[in-house]
CSV table of C-alpha atoms in Angstrom, one decimal:
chain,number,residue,atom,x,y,z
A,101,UNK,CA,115.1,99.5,66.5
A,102,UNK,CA,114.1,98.8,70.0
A,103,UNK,CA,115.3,101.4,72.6
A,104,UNK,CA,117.9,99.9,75.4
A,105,UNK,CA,116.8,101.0,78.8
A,106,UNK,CA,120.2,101.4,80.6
A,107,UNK,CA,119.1,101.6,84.1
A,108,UNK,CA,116.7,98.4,84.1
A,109,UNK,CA,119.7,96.1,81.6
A,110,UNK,CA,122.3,97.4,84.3
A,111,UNK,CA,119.6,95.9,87.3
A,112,UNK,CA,118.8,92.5,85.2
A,113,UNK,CA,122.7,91.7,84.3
A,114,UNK,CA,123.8,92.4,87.6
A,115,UNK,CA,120.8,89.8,89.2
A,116,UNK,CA,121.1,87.2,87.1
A,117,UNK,CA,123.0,85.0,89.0
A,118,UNK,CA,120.9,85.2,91.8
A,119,UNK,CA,117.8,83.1,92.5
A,120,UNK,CA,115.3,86.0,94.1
A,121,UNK,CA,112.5,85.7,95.9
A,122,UNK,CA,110.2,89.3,96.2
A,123,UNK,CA,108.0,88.7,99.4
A,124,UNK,CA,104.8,90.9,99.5
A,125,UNK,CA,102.6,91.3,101.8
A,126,UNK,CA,99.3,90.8,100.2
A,127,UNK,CA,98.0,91.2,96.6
A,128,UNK,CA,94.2,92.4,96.9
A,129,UNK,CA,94.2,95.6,95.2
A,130,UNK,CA,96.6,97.8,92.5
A,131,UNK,CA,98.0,101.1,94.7
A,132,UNK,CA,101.1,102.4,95.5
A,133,UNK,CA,103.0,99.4,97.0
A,134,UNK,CA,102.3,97.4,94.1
A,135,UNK,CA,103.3,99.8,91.4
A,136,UNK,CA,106.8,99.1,93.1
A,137,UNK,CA,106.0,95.6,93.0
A,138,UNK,CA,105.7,95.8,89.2
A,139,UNK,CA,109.3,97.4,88.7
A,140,UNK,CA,110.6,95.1,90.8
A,141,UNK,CA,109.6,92.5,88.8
A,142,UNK,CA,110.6,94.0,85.4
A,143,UNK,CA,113.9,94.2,87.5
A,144,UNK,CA,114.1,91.0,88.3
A,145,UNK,CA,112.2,88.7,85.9
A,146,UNK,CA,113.2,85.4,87.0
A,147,UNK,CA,111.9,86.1,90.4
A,148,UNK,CA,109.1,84.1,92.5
A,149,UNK,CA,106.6,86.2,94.6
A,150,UNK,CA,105.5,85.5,98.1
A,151,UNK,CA,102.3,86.6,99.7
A,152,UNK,CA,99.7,86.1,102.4
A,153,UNK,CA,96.7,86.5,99.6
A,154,UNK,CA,96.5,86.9,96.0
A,155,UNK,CA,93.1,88.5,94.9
A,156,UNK,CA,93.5,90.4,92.8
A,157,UNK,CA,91.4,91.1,90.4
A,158,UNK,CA,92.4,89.5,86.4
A,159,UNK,CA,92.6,92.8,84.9
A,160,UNK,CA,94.9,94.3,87.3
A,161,UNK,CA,97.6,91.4,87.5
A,162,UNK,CA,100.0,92.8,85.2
A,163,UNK,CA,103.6,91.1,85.5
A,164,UNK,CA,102.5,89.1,88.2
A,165,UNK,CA,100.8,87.0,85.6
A,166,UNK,CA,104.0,86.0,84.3
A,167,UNK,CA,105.6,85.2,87.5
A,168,UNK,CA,105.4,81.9,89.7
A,169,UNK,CA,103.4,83.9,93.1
A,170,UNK,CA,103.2,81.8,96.3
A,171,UNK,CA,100.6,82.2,98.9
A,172,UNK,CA,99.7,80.8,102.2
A,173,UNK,CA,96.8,78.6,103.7
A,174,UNK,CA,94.7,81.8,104.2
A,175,UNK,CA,94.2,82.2,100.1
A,176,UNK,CA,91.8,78.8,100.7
A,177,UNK,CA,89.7,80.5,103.3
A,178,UNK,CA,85.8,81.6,101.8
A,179,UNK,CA,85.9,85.5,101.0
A,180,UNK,CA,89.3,86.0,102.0
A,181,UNK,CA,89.6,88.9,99.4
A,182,UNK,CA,86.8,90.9,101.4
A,183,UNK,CA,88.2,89.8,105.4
A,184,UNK,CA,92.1,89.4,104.5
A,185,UNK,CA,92.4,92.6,107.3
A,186,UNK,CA,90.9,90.3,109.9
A,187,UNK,CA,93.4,88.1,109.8
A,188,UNK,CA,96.3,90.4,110.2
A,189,UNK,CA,97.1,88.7,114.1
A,190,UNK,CA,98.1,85.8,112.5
A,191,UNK,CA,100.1,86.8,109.6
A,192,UNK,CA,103.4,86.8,111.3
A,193,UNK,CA,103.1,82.9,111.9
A,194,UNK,CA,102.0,82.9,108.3
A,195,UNK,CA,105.0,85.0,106.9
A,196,UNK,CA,107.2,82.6,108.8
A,197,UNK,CA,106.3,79.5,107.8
A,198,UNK,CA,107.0,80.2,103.7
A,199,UNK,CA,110.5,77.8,102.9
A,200,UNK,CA,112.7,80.5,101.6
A,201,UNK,CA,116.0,78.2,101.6
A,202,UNK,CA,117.0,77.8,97.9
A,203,UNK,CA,117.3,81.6,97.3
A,204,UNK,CA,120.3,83.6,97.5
A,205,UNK,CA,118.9,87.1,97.6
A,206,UNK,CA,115.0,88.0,99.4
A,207,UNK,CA,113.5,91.3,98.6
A,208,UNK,CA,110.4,91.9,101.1
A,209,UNK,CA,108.2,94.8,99.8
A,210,UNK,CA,106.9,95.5,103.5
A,211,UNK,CA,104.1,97.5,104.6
A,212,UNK,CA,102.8,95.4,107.3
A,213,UNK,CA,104.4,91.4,107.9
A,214,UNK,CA,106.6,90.6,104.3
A,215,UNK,CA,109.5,91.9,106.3
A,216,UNK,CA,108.9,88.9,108.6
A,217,UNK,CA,110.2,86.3,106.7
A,218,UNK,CA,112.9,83.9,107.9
A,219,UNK,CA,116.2,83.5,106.4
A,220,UNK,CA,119.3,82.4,106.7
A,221,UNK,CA,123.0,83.4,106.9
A,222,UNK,CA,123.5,82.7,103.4
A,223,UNK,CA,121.2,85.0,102.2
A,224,UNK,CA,120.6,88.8,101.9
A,225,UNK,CA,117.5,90.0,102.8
A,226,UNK,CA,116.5,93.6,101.9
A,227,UNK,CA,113.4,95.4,102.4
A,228,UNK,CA,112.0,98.1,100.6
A,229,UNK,CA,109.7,99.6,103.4
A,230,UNK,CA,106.9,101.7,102.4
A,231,UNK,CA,106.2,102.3,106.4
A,232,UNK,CA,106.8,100.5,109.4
A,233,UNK,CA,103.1,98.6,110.2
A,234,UNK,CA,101.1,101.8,110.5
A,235,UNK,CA,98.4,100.3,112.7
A,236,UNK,CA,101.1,99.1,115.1
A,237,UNK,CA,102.5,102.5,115.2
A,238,UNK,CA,101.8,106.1,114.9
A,239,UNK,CA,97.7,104.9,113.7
A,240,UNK,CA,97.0,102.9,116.6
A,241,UNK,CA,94.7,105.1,118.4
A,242,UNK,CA,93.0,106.2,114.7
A,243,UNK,CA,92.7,102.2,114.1
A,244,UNK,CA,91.0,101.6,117.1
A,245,UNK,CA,88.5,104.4,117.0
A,246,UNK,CA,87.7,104.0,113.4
A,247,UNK,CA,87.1,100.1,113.9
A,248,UNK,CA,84.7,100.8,117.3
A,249,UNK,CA,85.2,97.9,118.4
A,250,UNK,CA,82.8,97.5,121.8
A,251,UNK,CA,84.8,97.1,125.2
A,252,UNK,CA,85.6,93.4,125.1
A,253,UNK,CA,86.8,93.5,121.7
A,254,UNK,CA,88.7,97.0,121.9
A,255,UNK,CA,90.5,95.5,124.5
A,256,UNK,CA,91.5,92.8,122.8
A,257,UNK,CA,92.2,94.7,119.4
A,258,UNK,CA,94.4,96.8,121.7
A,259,UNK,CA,96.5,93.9,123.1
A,260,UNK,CA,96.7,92.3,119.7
A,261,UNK,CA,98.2,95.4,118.2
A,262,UNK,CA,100.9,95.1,121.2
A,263,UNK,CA,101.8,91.8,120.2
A,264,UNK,CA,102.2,93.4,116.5
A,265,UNK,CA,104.3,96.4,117.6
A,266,UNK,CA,106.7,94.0,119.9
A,267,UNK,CA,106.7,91.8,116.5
A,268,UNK,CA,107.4,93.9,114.3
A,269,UNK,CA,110.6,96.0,116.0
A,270,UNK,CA,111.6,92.3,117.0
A,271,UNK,CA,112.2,91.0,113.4
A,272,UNK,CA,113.8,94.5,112.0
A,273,UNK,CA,117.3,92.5,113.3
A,274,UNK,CA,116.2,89.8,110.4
A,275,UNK,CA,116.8,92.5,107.8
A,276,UNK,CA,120.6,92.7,106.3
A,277,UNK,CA,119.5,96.2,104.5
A,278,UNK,CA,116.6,98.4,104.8
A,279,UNK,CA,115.4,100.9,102.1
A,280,UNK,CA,112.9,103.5,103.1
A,281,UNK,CA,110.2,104.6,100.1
A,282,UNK,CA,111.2,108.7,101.7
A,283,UNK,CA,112.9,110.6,103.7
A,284,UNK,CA,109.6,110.6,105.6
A,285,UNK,CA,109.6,107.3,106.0
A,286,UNK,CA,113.5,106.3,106.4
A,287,UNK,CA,112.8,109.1,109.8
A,288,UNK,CA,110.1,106.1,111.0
A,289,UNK,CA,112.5,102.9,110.1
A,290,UNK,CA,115.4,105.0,112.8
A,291,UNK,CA,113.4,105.7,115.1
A,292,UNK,CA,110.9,102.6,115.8
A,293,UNK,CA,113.7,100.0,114.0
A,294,UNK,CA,117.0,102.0,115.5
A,295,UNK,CA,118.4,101.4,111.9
A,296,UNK,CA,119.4,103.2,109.2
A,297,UNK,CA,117.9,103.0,105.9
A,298,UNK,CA,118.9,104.0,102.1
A,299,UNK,CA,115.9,105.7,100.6
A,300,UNK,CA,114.7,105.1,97.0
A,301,UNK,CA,111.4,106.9,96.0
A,302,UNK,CA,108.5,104.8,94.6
A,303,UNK,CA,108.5,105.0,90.5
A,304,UNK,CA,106.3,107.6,88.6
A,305,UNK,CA,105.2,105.4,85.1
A,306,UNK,CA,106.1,108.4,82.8
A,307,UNK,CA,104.8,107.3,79.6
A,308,UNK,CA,101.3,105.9,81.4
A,309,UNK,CA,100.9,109.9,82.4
A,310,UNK,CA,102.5,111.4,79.3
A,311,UNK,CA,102.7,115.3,79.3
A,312,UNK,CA,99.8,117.5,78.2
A,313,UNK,CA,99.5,121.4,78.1
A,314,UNK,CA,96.2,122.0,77.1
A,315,UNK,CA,93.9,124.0,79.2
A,316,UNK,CA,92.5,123.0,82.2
A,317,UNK,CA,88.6,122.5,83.0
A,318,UNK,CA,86.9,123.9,86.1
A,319,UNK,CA,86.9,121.1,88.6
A,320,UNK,CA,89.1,119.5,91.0
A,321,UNK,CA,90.3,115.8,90.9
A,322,UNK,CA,91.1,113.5,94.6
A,323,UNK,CA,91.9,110.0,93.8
A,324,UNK,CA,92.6,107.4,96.1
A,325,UNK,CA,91.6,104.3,98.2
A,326,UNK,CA,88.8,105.5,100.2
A,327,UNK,CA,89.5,104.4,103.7
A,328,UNK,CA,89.7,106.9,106.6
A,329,UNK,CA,93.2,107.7,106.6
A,330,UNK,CA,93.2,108.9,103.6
A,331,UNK,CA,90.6,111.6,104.8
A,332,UNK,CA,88.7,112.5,101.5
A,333,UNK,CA,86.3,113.4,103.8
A,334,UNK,CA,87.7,116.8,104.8
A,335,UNK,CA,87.8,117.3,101.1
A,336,UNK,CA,84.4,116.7,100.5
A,337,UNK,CA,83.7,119.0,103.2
A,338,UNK,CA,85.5,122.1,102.2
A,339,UNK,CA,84.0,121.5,98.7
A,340,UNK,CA,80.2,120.6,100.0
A,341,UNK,CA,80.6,124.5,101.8
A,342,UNK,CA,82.2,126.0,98.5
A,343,UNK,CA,79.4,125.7,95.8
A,344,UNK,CA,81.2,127.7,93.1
A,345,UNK,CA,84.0,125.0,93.1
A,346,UNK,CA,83.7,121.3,91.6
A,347,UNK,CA,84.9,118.3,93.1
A,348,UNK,CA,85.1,115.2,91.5
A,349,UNK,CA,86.3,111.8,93.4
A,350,UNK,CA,87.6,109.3,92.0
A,351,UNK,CA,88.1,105.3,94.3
A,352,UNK,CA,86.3,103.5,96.0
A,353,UNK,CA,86.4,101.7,99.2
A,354,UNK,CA,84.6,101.1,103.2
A,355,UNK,CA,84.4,105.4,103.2
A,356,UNK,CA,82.4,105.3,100.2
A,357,UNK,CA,79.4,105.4,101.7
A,358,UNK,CA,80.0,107.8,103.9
A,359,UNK,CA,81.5,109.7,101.7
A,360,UNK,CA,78.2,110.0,99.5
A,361,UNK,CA,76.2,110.6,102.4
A,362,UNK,CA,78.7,113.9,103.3
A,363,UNK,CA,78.1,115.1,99.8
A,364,UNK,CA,74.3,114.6,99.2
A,365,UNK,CA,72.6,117.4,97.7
A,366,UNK,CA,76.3,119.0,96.8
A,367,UNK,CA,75.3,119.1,93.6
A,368,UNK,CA,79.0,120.9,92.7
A,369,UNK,CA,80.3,117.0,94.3
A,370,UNK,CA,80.3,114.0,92.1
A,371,UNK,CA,81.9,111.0,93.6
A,372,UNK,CA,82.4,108.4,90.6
A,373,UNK,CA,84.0,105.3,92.3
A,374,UNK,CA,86.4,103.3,91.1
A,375,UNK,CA,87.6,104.2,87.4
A,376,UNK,CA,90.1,102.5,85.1
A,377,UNK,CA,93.9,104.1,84.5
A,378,UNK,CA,92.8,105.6,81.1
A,379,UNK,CA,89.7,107.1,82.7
A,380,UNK,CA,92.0,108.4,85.6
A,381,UNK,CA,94.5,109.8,83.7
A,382,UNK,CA,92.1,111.8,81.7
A,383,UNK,CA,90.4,113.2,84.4
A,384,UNK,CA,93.8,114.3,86.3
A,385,UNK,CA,94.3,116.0,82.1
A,386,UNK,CA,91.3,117.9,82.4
A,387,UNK,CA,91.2,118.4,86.5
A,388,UNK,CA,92.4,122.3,87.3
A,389,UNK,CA,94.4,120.9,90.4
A,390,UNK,CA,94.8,117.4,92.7
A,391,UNK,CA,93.4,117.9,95.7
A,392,UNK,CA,95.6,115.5,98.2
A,393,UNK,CA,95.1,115.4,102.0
A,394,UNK,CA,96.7,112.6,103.5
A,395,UNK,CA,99.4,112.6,105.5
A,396,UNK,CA,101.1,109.7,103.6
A,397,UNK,CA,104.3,107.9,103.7
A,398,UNK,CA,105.3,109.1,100.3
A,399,UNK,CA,102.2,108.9,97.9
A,400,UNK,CA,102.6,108.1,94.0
A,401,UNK,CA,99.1,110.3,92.7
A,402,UNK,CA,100.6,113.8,93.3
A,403,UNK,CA,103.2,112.8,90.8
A,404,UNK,CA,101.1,111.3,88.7
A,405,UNK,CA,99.1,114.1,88.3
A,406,UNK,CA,102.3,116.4,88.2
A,407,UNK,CA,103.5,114.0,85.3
A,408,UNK,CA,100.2,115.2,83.2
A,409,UNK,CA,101.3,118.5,84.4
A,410,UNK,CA,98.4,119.4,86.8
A,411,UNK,CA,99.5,121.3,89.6
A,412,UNK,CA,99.0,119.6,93.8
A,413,UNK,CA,97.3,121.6,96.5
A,414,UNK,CA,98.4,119.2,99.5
A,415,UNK,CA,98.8,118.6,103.1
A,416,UNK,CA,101.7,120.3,104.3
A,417,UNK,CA,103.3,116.8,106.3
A,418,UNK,CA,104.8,113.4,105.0
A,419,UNK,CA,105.5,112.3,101.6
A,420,UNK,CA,104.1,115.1,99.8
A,421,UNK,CA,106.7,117.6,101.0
A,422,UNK,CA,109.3,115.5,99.1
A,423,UNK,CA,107.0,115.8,95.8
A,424,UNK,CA,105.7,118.8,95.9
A,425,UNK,CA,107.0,122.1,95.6
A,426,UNK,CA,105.4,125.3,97.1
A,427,UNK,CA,105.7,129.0,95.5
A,428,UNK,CA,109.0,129.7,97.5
A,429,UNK,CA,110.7,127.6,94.4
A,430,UNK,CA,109.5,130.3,92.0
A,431,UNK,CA,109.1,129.0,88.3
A,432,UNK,CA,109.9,125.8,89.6
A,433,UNK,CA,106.9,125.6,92.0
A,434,UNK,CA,104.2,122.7,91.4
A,435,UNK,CA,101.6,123.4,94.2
A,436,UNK,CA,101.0,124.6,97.3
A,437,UNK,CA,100.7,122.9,100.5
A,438,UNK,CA,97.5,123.6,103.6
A,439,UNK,CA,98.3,123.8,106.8
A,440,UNK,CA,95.9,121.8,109.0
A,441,UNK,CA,94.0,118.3,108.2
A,442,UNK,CA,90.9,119.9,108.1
A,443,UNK,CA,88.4,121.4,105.9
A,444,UNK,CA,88.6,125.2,107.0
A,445,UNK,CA,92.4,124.6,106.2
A,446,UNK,CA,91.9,123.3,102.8
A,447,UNK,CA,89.4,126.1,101.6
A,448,UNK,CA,91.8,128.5,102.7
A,449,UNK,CA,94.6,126.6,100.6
A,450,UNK,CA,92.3,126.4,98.0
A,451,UNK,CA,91.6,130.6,97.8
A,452,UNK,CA,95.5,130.7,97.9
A,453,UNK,CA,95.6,127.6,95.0
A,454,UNK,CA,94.0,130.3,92.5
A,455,UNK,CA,95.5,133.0,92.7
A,456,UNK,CA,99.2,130.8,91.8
A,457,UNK,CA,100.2,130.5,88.2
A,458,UNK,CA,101.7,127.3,87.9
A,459,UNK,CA,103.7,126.3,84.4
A,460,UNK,CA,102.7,123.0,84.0
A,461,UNK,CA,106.0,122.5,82.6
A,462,UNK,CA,107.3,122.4,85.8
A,463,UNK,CA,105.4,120.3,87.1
A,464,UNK,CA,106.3,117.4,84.4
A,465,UNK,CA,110.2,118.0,85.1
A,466,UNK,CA,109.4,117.1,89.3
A,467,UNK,CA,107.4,114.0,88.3
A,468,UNK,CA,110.8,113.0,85.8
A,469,UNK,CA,112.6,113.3,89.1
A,470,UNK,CA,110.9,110.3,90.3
A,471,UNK,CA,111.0,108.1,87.2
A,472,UNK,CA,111.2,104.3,86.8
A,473,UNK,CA,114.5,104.5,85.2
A,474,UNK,CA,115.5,106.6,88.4
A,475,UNK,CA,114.3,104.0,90.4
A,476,UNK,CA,116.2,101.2,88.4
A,477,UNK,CA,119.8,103.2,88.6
A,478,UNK,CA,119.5,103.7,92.6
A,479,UNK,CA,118.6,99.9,93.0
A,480,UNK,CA,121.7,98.5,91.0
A,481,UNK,CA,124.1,101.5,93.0
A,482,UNK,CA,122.5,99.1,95.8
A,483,UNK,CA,122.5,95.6,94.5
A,484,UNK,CA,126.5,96.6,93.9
A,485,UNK,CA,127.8,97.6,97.4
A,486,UNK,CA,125.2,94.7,98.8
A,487,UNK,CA,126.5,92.0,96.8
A,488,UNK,CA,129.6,92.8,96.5
């Protein structure tokens, strides 16, 4: 007999009356945001997506491949899913132009422009924000020196990321309700927005990282998309100066190369690109600990590896100090968090990392904290008091 989910019956009964549009702000590659995406879409089956681009690649598609998913005049542009980032400046106009009119309720899943979509007074609109436009913001000066652009251009870039900043506080007043991916981030919607914000964590796919116990290898896993923010780099570093520890990395990305070149001759360092869900989820099984050092808005990996139950040593800011907990919880700690983005920090955390005795039990009852059916229950206690 098949098993009822509650949560997600509750979510699609309550919807059902509602024509939905889920706006995203571009479909290139599977990470966090679109993880949401997908429970959004079990959510809300009958619902059309929106987006700038849709490149994904086949194999990753998922539920979008049952859904009917809109995109603008930039998806006929040559190599658009290798230059979609240069044409972020026009991406507002492009948002704005998609005919929204014959839904009732609009979901934007907003990193960057979805929240700029135009509605009207007969709808709701409500955005799930993983993070106010980062390169607008607080990563403005980190954009601009990791892009090195030469004068002309840098003063350009600079200017163009004004207009973006002025845009994007400008069409906050376009959203009826804003929900904030973390506490973290729900701090960024207040004070760049001036609104307040619910806050629903991203979901943790339980049974894709099922529990297991068994003992741990030698070697330590970081996983991610490698682009500078992400700062892999320090980890390779810490590693490269730490011969008796093994690293292995696991994404890929425009840091790859450099990446490889910080590691060469490392031979404790294996960076293995990208690598499908089965071969990740192994590796995070085998890994001794995560290693995680981005200061991120929330950040789904932790968990998942937590959900495996393999213990986190993270960056001490941002999402992972809602996921994460450090040795003052006692039996219920699952990591232990460095102080400093930088690799003297991290080897430090990682002497500390060793000498904890983490029950990877605990670390699989924090990831259920964070599961999909938690993420279905808080959005129909939402869907109730905004469609009421």
């Amino acid at each position: 007999m098949a098993i009822i989910n509650a949560p997600l019956a509750g979510l699609q009964a309550l919807s059902k009356g509602y024509r939905v549009a889920i706006i995203h702000d571009w479909l290139v590659v599977s990470g966090g945001a679109e993880k949401v995406l997908d429970a959004l879409l079990q959510a809300f089956p009958h619902a059309e997506v929106f987006t700038t681009v849709y490149a994904m690649p086949q194999e990753e598609r998922g539920r979008l491949a049952e859904h009917v998913v809109h995109t603008s005049w930039l998806q006929r542009l040559p190599r658009i899913r290798d230059h979609y980032r240069y044409y972020l400046p026009v991406m507002p106009k492009v948002m704005a132009r998609f005919d929204l009119s014959r839904f009732d309720l609009v979901i934007s899943s907003s990193h960057a422009v979805a929240k700029g979509v135009v509605t009207h007074s007969g709808q709701r609109h409500l955005c799930y924000c993983h993070t106010p436009m980062r390169y607008a913001w607080e990563m403005r000066d980190d954009y601009l020196r990791d892009a090195r652009y030469p004068a002309p251009l840098s003063w350009c870039a600079e200017r163009m990321l004004e207009r973006l900043r002025r845009w994007d506080a400008a069409t906050a007043a376009g959203v009826d309700h804003f929900v904030a991916n973390s506490a973290n981030v729900a701090g960024r919607i207040r004070r760049y927005y001036r609104r307040e914000s619910s806050v629903i964590h991203p979901p943790v796919d339980l049974d894709a990282f099922p529990f297991d116990p068994s003992p741990r290898d030698d070697f330590y896993l970081a996983a991610s998309r490698l682009v500078p923010y992400k700062r892999l780099d320090i980890v390779v570093e810490a590693f490269r100066d730490m011969p008796n520890k093994r690293l292995r990395v696991v994404g890929d990305g425009p840091e790859r190369g450099r990446l490889e070149a910080l590691a060469a001759g490392a031979e404790n360092i294996e960076i293995l690109g990208y690598q499908p869900r089965d071969v990740l989820r192994r590796l995070m099984t085998q890994a001794r600990g995560f290693v995680f050092a981005a200061d991120e808005d929330f950040g789904i990996m932790p968990l998942e590896a937590q959900a495996v139950g393999t213990p986190v040593l993270a960056l001490g800011r941002g999402g992972a100090l809602e996921t994460v907990l450090g040795p003052e919880h006692g039996d219920a700690a699952t990591g232990l968090f460095f102080a400093d983005q930088c690799a003297d920090s991290l080897r430090a955390g990682l002497d500390a990392f060793e000498t904890l005795a983490i029950d990877p039990q605990a670390c699989r009852r924090q990831a259920e904290r964070f599961s999909t059916e938690q993420f279905w229950s808080r959005w129909q206690s939402l869907l109730t008091s905004s469609l009421s």
